[in-house]
mmCIF file of C-alpha atoms and ligand atoms in Angstrom:
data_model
loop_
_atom_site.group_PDB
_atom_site.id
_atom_site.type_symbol
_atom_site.label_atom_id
_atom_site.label_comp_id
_atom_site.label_asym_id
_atom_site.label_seq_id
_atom_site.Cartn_x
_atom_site.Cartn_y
_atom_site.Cartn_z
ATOM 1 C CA UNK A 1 -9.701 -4.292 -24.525
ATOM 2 C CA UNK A 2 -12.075 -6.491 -22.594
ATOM 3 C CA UNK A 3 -11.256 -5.630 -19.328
ATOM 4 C CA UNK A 4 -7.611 -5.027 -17.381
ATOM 5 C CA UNK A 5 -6.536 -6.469 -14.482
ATOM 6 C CA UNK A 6 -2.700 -4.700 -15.328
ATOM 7 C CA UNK A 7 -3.151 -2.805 -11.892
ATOM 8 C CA UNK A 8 -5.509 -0.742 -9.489
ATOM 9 C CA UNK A 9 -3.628 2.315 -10.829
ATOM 10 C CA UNK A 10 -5.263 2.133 -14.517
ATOM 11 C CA UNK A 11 -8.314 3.254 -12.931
ATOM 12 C CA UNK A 12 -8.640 6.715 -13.230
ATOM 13 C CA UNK A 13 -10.560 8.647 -10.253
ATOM 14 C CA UNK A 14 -14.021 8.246 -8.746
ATOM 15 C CA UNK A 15 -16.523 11.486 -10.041
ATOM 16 C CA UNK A 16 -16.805 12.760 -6.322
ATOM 17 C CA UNK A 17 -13.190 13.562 -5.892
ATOM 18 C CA UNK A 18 -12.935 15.273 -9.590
ATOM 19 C CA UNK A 19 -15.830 17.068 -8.616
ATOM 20 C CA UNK A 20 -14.152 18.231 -4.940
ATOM 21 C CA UNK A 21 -10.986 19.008 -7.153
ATOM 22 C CA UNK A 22 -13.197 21.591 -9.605
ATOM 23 C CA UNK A 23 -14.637 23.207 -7.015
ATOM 24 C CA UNK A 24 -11.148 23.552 -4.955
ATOM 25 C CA UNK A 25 -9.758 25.103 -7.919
ATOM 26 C CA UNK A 26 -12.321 27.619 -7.938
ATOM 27 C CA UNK A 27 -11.021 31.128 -6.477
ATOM 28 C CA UNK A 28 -8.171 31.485 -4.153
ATOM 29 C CA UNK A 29 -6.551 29.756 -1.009
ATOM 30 C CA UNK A 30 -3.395 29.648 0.777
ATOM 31 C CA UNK A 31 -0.207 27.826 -0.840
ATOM 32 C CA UNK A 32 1.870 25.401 0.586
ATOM 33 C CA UNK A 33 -1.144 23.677 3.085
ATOM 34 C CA UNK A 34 -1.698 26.732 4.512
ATOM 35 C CA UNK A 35 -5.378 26.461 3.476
ATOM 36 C CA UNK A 36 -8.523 25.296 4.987
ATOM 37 C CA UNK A 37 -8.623 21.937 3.057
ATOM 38 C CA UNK A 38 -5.620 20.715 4.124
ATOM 39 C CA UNK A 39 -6.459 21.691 7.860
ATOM 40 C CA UNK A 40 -9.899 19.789 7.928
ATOM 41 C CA UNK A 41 -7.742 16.544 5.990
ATOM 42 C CA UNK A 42 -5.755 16.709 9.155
ATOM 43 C CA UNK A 43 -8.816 16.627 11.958
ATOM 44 C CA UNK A 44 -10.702 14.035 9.515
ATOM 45 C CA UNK A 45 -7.756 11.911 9.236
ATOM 46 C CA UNK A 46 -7.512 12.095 13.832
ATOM 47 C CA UNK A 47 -11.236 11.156 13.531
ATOM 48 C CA UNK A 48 -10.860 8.307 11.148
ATOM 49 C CA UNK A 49 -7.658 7.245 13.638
ATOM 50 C CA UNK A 50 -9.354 8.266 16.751
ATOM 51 C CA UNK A 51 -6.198 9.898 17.838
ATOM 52 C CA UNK A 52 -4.678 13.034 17.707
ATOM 53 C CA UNK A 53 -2.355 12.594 14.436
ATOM 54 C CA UNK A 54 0.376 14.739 12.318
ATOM 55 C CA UNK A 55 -0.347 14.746 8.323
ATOM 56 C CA UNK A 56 1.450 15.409 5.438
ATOM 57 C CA UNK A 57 -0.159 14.964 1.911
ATOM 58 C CA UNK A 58 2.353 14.176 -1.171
ATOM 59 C CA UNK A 59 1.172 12.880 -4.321
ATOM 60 C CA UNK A 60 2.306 9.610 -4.718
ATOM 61 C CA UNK A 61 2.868 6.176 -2.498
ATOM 62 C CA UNK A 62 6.603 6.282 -3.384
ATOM 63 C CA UNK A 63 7.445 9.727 -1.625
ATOM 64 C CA UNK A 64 4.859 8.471 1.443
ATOM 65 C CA UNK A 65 6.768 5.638 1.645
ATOM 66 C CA UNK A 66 10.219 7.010 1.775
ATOM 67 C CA UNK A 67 9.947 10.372 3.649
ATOM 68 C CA UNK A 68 8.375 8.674 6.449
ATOM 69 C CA UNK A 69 11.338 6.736 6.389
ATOM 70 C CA UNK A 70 13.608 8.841 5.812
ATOM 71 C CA UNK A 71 12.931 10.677 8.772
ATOM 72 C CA UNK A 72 13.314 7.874 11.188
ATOM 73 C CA UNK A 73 16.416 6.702 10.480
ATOM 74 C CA UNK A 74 20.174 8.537 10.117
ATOM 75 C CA UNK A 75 22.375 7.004 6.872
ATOM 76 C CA UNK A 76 23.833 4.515 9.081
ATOM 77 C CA UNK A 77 20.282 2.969 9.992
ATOM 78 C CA UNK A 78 18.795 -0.315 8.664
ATOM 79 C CA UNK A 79 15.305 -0.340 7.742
ATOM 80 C CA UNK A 80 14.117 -4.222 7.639
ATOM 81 C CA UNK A 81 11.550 -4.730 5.657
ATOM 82 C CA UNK A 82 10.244 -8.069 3.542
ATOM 83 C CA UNK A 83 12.522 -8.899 1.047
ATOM 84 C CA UNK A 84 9.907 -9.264 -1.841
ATOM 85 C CA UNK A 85 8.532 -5.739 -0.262
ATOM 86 C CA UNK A 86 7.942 -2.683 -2.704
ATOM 87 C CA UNK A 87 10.230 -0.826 -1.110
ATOM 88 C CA UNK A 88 12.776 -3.113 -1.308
ATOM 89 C CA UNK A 89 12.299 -3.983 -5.648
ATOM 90 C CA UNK A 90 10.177 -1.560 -6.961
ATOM 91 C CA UNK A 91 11.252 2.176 -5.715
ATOM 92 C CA UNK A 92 14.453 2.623 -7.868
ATOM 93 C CA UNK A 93 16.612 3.615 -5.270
ATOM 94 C CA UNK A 94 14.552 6.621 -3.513
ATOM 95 C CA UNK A 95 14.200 4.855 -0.239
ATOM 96 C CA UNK A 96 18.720 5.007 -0.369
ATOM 97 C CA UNK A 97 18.469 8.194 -2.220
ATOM 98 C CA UNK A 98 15.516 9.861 0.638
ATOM 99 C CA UNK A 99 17.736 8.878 3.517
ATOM 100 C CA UNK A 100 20.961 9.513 2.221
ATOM 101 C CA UNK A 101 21.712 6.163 1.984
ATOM 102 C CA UNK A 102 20.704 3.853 4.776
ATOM 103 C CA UNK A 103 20.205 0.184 4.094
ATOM 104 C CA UNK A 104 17.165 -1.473 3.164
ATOM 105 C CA UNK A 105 17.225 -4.973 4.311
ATOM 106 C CA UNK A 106 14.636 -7.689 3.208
ATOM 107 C CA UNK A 107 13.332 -10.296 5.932
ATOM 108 C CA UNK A 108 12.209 -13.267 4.833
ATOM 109 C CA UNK A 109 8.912 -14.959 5.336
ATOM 110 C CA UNK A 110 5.792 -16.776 3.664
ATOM 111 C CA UNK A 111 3.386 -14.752 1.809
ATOM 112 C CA UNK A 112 5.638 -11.383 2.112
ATOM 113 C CA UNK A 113 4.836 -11.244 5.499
ATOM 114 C CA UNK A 114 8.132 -10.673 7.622
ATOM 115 C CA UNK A 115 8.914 -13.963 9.766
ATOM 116 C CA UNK A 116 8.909 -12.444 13.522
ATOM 117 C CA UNK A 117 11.770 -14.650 14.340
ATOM 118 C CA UNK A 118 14.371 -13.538 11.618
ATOM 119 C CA UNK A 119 13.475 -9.853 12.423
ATOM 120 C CA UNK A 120 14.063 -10.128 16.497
ATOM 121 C CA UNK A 121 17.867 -11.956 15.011
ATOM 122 C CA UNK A 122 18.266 -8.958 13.153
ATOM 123 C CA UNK A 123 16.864 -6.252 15.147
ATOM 124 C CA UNK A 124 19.418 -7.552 18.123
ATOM 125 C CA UNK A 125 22.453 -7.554 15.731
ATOM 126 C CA UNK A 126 25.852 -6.132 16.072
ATOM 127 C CA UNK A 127 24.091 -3.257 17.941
ATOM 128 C CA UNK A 128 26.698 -0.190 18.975
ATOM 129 C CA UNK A 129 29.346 -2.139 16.685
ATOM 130 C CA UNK A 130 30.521 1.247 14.836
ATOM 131 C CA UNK A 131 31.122 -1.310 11.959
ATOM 132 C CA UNK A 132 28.082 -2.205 11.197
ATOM 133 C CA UNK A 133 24.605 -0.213 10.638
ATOM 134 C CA UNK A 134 22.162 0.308 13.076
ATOM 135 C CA UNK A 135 19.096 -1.363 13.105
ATOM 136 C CA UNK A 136 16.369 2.187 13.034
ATOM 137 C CA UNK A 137 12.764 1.671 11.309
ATOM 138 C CA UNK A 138 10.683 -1.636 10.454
ATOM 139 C CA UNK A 139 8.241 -1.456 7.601
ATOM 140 C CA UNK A 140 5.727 -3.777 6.716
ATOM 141 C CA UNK A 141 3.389 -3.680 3.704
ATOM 142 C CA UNK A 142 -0.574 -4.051 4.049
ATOM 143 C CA UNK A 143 -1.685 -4.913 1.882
ATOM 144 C CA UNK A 144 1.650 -7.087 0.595
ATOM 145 C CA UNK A 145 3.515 -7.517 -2.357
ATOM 146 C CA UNK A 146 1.779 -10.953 -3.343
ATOM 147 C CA UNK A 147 -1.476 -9.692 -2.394
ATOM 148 C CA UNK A 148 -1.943 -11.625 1.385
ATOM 149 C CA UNK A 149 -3.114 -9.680 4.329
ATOM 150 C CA UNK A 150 -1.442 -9.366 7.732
ATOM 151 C CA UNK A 151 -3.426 -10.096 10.394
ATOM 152 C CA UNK A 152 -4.054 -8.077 13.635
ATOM 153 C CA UNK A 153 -1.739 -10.573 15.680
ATOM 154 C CA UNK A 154 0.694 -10.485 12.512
ATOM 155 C CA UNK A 155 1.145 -6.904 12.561
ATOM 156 C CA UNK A 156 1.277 -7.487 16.630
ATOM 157 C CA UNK A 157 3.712 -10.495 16.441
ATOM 158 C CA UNK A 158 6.504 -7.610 14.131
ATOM 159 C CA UNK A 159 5.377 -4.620 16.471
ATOM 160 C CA UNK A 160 6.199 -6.238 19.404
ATOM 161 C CA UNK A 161 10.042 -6.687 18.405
ATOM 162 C CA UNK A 162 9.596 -2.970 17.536
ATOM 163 C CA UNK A 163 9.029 -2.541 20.946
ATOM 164 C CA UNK A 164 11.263 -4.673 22.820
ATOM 165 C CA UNK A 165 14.163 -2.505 21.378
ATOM 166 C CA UNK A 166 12.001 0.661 20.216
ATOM 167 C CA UNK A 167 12.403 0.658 16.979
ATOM 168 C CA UNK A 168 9.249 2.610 15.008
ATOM 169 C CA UNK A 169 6.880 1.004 12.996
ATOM 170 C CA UNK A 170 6.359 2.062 9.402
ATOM 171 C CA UNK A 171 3.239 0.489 7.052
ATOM 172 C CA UNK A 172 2.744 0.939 3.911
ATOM 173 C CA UNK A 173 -0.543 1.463 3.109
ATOM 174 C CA UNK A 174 -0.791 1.667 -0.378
ATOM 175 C CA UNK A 175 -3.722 -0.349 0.029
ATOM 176 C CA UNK A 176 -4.530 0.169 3.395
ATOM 177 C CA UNK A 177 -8.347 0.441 2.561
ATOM 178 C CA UNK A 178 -8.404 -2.728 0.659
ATOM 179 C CA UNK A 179 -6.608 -4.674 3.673
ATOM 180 C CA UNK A 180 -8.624 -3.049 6.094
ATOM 181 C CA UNK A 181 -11.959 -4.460 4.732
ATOM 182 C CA UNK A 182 -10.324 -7.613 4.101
ATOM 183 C CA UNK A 183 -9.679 -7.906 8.096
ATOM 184 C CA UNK A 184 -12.820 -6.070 9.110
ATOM 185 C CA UNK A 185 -11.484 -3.694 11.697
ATOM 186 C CA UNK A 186 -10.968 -0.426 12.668
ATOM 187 C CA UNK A 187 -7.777 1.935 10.931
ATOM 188 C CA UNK A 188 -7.050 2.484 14.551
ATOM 189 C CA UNK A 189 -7.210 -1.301 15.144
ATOM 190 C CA UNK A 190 -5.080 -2.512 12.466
ATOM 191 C CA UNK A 191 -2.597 0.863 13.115
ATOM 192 C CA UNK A 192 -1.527 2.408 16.391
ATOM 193 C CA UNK A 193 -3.567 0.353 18.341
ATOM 194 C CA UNK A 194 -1.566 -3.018 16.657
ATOM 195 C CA UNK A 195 1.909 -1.043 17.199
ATOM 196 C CA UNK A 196 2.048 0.747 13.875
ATOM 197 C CA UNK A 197 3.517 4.633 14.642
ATOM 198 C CA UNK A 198 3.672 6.346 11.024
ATOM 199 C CA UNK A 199 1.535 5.257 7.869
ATOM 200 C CA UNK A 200 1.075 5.878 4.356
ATOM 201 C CA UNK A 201 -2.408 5.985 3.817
ATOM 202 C CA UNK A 202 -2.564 5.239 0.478
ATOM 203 C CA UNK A 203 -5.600 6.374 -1.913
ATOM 204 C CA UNK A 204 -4.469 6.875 -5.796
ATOM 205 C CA UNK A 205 -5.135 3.458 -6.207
ATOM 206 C CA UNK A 206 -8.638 3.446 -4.690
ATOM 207 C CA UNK A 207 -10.256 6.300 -6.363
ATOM 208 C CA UNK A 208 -8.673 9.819 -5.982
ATOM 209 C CA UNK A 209 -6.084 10.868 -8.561
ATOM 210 C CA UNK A 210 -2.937 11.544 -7.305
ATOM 211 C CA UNK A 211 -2.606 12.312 -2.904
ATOM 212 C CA UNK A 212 -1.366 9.895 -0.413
ATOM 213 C CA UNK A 213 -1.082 11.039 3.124
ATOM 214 C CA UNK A 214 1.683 10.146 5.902
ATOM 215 C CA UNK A 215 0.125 9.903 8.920
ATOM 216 C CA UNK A 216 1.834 10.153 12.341
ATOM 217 C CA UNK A 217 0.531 8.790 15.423
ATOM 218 C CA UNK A 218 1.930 11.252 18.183
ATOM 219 C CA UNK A 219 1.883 8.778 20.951
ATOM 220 C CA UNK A 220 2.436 5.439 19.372
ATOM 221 C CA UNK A 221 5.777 7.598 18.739
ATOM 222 C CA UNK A 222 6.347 9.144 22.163
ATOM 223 C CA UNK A 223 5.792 5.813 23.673
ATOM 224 C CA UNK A 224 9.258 4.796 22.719
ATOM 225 C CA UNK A 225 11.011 7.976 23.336
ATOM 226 C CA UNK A 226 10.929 9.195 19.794
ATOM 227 C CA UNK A 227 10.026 13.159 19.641
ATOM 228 C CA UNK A 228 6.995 12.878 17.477
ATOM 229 C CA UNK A 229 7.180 16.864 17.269
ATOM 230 C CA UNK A 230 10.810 15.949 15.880
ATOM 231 C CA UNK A 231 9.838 13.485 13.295
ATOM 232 C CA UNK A 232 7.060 16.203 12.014
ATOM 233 C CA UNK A 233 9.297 19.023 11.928
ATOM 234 C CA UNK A 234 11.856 16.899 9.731
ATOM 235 C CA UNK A 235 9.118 15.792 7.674
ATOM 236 C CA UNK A 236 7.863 19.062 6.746
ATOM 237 C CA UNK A 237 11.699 20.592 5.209
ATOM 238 C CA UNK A 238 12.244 16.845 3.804
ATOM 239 C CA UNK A 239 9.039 17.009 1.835
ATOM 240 C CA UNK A 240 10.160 20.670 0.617
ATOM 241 C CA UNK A 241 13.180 19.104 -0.280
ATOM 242 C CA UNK A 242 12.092 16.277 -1.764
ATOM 243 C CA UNK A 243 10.047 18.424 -3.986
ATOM 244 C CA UNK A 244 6.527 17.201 -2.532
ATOM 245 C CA UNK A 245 5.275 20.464 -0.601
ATOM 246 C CA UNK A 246 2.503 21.241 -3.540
ATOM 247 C CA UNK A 247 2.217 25.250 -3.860
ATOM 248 C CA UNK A 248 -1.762 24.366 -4.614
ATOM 249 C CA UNK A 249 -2.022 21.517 -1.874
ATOM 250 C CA UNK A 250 -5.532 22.181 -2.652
ATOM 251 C CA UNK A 251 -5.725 19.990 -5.291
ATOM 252 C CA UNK A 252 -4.420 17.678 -3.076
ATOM 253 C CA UNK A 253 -6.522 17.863 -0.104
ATOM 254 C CA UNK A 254 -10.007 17.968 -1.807
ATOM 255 C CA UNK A 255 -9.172 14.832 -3.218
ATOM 256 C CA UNK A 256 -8.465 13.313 0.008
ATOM 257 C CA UNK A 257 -11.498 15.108 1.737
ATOM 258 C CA UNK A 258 -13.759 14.188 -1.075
ATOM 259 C CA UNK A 259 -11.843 10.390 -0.296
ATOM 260 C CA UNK A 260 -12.655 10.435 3.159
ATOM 261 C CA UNK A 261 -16.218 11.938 2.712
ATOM 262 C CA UNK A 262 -19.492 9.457 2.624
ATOM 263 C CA UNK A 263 -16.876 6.496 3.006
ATOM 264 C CA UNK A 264 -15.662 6.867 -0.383
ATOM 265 C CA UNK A 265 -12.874 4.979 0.306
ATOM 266 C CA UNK A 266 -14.560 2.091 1.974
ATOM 267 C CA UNK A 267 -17.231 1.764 -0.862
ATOM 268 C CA UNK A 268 -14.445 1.568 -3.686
ATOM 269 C CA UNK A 269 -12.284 -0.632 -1.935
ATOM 270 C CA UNK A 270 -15.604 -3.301 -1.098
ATOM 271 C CA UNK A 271 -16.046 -3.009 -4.739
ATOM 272 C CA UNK A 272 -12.792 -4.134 -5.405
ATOM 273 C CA UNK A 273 -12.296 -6.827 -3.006
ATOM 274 C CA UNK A 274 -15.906 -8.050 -4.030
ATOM 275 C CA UNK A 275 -14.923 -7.990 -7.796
ATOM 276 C CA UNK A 276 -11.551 -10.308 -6.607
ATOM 277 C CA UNK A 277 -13.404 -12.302 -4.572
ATOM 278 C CA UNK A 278 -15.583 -13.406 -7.603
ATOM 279 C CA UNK A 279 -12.550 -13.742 -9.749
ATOM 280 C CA UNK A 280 -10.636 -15.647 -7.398
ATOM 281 C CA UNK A 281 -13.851 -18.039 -6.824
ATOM 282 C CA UNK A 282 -14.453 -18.298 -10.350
ATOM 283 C CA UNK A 283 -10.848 -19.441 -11.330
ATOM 284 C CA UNK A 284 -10.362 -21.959 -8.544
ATOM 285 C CA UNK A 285 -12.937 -23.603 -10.986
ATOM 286 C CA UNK A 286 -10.685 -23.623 -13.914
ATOM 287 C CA UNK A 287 -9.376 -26.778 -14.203
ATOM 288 C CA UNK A 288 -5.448 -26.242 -14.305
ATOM 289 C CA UNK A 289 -4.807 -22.971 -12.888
ATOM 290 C CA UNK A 290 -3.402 -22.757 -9.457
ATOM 291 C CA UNK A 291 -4.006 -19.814 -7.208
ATOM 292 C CA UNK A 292 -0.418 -19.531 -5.661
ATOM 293 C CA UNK A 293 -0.855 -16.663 -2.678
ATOM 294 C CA UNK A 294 -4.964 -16.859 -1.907
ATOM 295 C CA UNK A 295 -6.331 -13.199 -2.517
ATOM 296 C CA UNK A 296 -7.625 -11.689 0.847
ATOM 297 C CA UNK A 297 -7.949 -8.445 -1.001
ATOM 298 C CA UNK A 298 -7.545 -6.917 -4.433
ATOM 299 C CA UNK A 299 -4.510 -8.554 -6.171
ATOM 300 C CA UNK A 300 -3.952 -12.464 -6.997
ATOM 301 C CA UNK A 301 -1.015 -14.449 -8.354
ATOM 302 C CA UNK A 302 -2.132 -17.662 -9.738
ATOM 303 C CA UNK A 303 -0.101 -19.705 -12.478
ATOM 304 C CA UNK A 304 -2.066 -20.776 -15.320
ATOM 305 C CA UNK A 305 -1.418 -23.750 -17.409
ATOM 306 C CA UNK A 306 0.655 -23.395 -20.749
ATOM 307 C CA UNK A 307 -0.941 -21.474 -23.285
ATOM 308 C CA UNK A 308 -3.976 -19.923 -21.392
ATOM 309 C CA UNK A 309 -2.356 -16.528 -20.521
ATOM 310 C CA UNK A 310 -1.379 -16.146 -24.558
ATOM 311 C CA UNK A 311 -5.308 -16.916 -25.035
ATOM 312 C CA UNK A 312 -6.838 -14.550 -22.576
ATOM 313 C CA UNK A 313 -4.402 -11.872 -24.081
ATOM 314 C CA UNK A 314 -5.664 -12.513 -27.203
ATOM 315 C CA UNK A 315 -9.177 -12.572 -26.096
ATOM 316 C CA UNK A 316 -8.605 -8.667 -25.471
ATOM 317 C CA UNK A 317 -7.658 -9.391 -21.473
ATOM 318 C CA UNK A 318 -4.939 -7.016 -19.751
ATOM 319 C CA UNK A 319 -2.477 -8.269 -17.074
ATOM 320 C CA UNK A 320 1.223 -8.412 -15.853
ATOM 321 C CA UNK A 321 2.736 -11.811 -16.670
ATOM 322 C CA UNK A 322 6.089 -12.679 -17.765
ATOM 323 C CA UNK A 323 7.663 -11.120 -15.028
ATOM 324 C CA UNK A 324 7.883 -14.438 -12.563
ATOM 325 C CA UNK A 325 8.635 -18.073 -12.690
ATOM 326 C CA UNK A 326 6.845 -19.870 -16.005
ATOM 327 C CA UNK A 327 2.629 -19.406 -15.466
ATOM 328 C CA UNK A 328 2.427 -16.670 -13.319
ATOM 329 C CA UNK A 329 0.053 -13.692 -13.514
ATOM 330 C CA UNK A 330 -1.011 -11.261 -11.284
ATOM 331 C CA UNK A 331 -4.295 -10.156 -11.335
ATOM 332 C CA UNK A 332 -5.327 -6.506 -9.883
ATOM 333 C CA UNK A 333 -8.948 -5.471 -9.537
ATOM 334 C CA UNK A 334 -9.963 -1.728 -8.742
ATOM 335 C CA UNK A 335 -12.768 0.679 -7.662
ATOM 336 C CA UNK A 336 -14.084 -0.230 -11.017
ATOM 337 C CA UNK A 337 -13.556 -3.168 -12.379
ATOM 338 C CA UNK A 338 -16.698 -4.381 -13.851
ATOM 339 C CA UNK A 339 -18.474 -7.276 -12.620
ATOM 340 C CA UNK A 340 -18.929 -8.340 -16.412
ATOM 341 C CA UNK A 341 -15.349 -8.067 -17.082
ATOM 342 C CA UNK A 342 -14.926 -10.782 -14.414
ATOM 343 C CA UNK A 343 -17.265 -12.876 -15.646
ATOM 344 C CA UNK A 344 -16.158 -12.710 -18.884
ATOM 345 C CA UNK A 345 -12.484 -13.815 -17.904
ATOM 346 C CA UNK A 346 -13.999 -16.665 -16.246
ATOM 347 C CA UNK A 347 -16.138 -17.529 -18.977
ATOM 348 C CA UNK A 348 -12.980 -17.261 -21.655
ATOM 349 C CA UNK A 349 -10.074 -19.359 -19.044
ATOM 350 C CA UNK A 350 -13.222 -22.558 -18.662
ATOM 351 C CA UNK A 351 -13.551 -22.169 -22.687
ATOM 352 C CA UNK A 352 -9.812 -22.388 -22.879
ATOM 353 C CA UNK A 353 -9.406 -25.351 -20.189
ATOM 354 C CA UNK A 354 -12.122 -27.085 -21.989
ATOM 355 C CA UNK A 355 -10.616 -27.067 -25.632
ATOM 356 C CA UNK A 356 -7.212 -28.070 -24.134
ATOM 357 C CA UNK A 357 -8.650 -30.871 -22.339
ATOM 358 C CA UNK A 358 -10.635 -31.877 -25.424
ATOM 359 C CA UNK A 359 -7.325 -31.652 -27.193
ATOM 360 C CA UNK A 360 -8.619 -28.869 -29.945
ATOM 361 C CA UNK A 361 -5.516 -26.523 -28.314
ATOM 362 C CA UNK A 362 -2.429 -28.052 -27.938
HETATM 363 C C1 PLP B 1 2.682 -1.627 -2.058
HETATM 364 C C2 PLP B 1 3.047 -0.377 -2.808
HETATM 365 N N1 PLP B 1 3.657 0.631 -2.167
HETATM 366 C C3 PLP B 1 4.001 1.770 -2.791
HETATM 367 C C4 PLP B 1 3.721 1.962 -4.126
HETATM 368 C C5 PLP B 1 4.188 3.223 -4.796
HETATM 369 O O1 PLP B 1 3.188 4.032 -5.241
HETATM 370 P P1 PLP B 1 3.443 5.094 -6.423
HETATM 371 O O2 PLP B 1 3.541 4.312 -7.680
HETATM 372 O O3 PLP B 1 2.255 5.994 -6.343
HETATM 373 O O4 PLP B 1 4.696 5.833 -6.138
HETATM 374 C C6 PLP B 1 3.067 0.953 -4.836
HETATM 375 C C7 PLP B 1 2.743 1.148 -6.273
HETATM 376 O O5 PLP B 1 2.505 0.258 -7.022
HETATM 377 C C8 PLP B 1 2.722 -0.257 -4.162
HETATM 378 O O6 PLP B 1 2.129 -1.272 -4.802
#
């Protein structure tokens, strides 16, 4: 295989954080997060936020997602969310299954960013009508679905529904490093500080192995009369439940630590925009293929003309297609995607657009 661009999760983990992982596994510590790793994840994590913040590690973006969720709203609650969202398509049922069945319901808008407009119609719907569920959590995706980037007045422009009736924010942050370079802020700025109350701070898929964290921002939550001591409480016996309270949380927190440590997390997820930047550059250049949702970070979705993705497979090139309307591929780069690779499937789409222009491919 040349080089894949199937997902950022084919990329196995950066050396620092198998490193922190060897040496956490060395003698003994507390189970359950009762040990000193997961304690200093917690006050690095209210640095990084500059605010004093509840965590709870779980080892993958799906149970983030989902017990944060789950407990924010009751089984009668709504959770609107964009209707090509994650959550929505691509979580099998455990955001019902987490919160005993409350109902997901996609918004729509351009780019998979929710349209502010259709979310204040449905945040202001048949409220108190015993008949109908309640409107309780609004989750947006950063990055999204299609690969676009909410910016700061985007995530504003959904928050500030949130507020008008209260409702808490949820983001999911499965790529929250690679949207956050993309906007050049602060994780404060594009978080709490843009309306944002709980997060999944996603990091499998920029460098550590397996740990996610759900962060809580006390305040953002207090602010609109939710008990934030509540929602951690819940959180705690809903992970246990939900089978996510690792015995060696360890493992788990020096991975994030080692994440966190020397900006890790920013320096993979620079590579990875960088190395999607080029690509995206590159193939604008390719006569014929259209770049359908512009890249701001680490995953594009172009369609290419007929024939070229069957080519590039064959050329030893990894990625999802077949999956969406006639043409379309996504495109994921990662922590280590090599600069070479990307050059390379530049170099093999122009050799393709030029024999089918020349008429030597039909
Ligand atoms: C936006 C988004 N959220 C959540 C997830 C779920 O992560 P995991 O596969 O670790 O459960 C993914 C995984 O692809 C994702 O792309």
């Amino acid at each position: 295989m040349k080089v894949a661009f199937t997902s950022d999760n084919i990329a196995g983990a950066s050396d620092s954080v198998f490193k922190a992982m060897m040496e956490a596994a060395q003698g003994d510590a507390m189970p359950y997060g009762n040990d000193d790793g997961t304690a200093q994840v917690a006050h690095r994590l209210s640095e990084l936020f500059e605010c004093d913040v509840d965590v709870f590690l779980v080892s993958t973006g799906t149970a983030a997602n989902v017990l944060s969720i789950s407990a924010l709203t009751p089984p009668w609650g709504s959770v609107l969310c964009h209707s090509e969202s994650h959550l929505l398509n691509d979580e099998c049922t455990a955001p019902e299954f987490y919160t005993s069945g409350a109902r997901f319901v996609g918004i729509g808008g351009a780019d998979a960013k929710m349209d502010p407009t259709q979310l204040k119609k449905l945040v202001n719907q048949k409220i108190g009508d015993v008949h109908s569920c309640q409107p309780s959590v609004i989750s947006l995706s950063q990055v999204t679905e299609v690969g676009s980037v909410y910016s700061l007045e985007e995530i504003r422009a959904i928050t500030d529904v949130a507020k008008s009736v209260n409702l808490p924010v949820h983001m999911d942050g499965a790529r929250f490093a690679n949207a956050l370079l993309a906007l050049d802020c602060t994780p404060a700025e594009m978080t709490w500080k843009a309306g944002v109350d709980i997060v999944s701070f996603g990091a499998t898929k920029n460098g550590v192995m397996a740990a996610e964290a759900i962060v809580i921002f006390k305040s953002s939550l207090e602010a609109k009369g939710i008990s934030s001591e509540k929602v951690a409480k819940e959180l705690g016996y809903r992970r246990k439940r939900g089978g996510h309270l690792h015995s060696k949380m360890r493992l788990l927190s020096s991975q994030m630590i080692a994440y966190l440590t020397d900006d890790l997390w920013r320096s993979n997820a620079a590579h990875a925009n960088a190395m999607m930047t080029l690509l995206q550059d590159g193939l604008r250049r390719v006569p014929g293929v259209k770049i359908n949702t512009p890249a701001q970070a680490n995953m594009l979705f172009c369609t290419l003309p007929a024939g070229m993705a069957e080519y590039l497979l064959k050329e030893g090139f990894a990625f999802y297609g077949g999956r969406w309307e006639e043409g379309v591929i996504r495109l994921v780069t990662s922590f280590r995607t090599p600069q070479a690779g990307v050059e390379a499937f530049i170099v093999s789409a122009q050799a393709f657009a030029e024999l089918s222009l020349s008429g030597t491919i039909a």
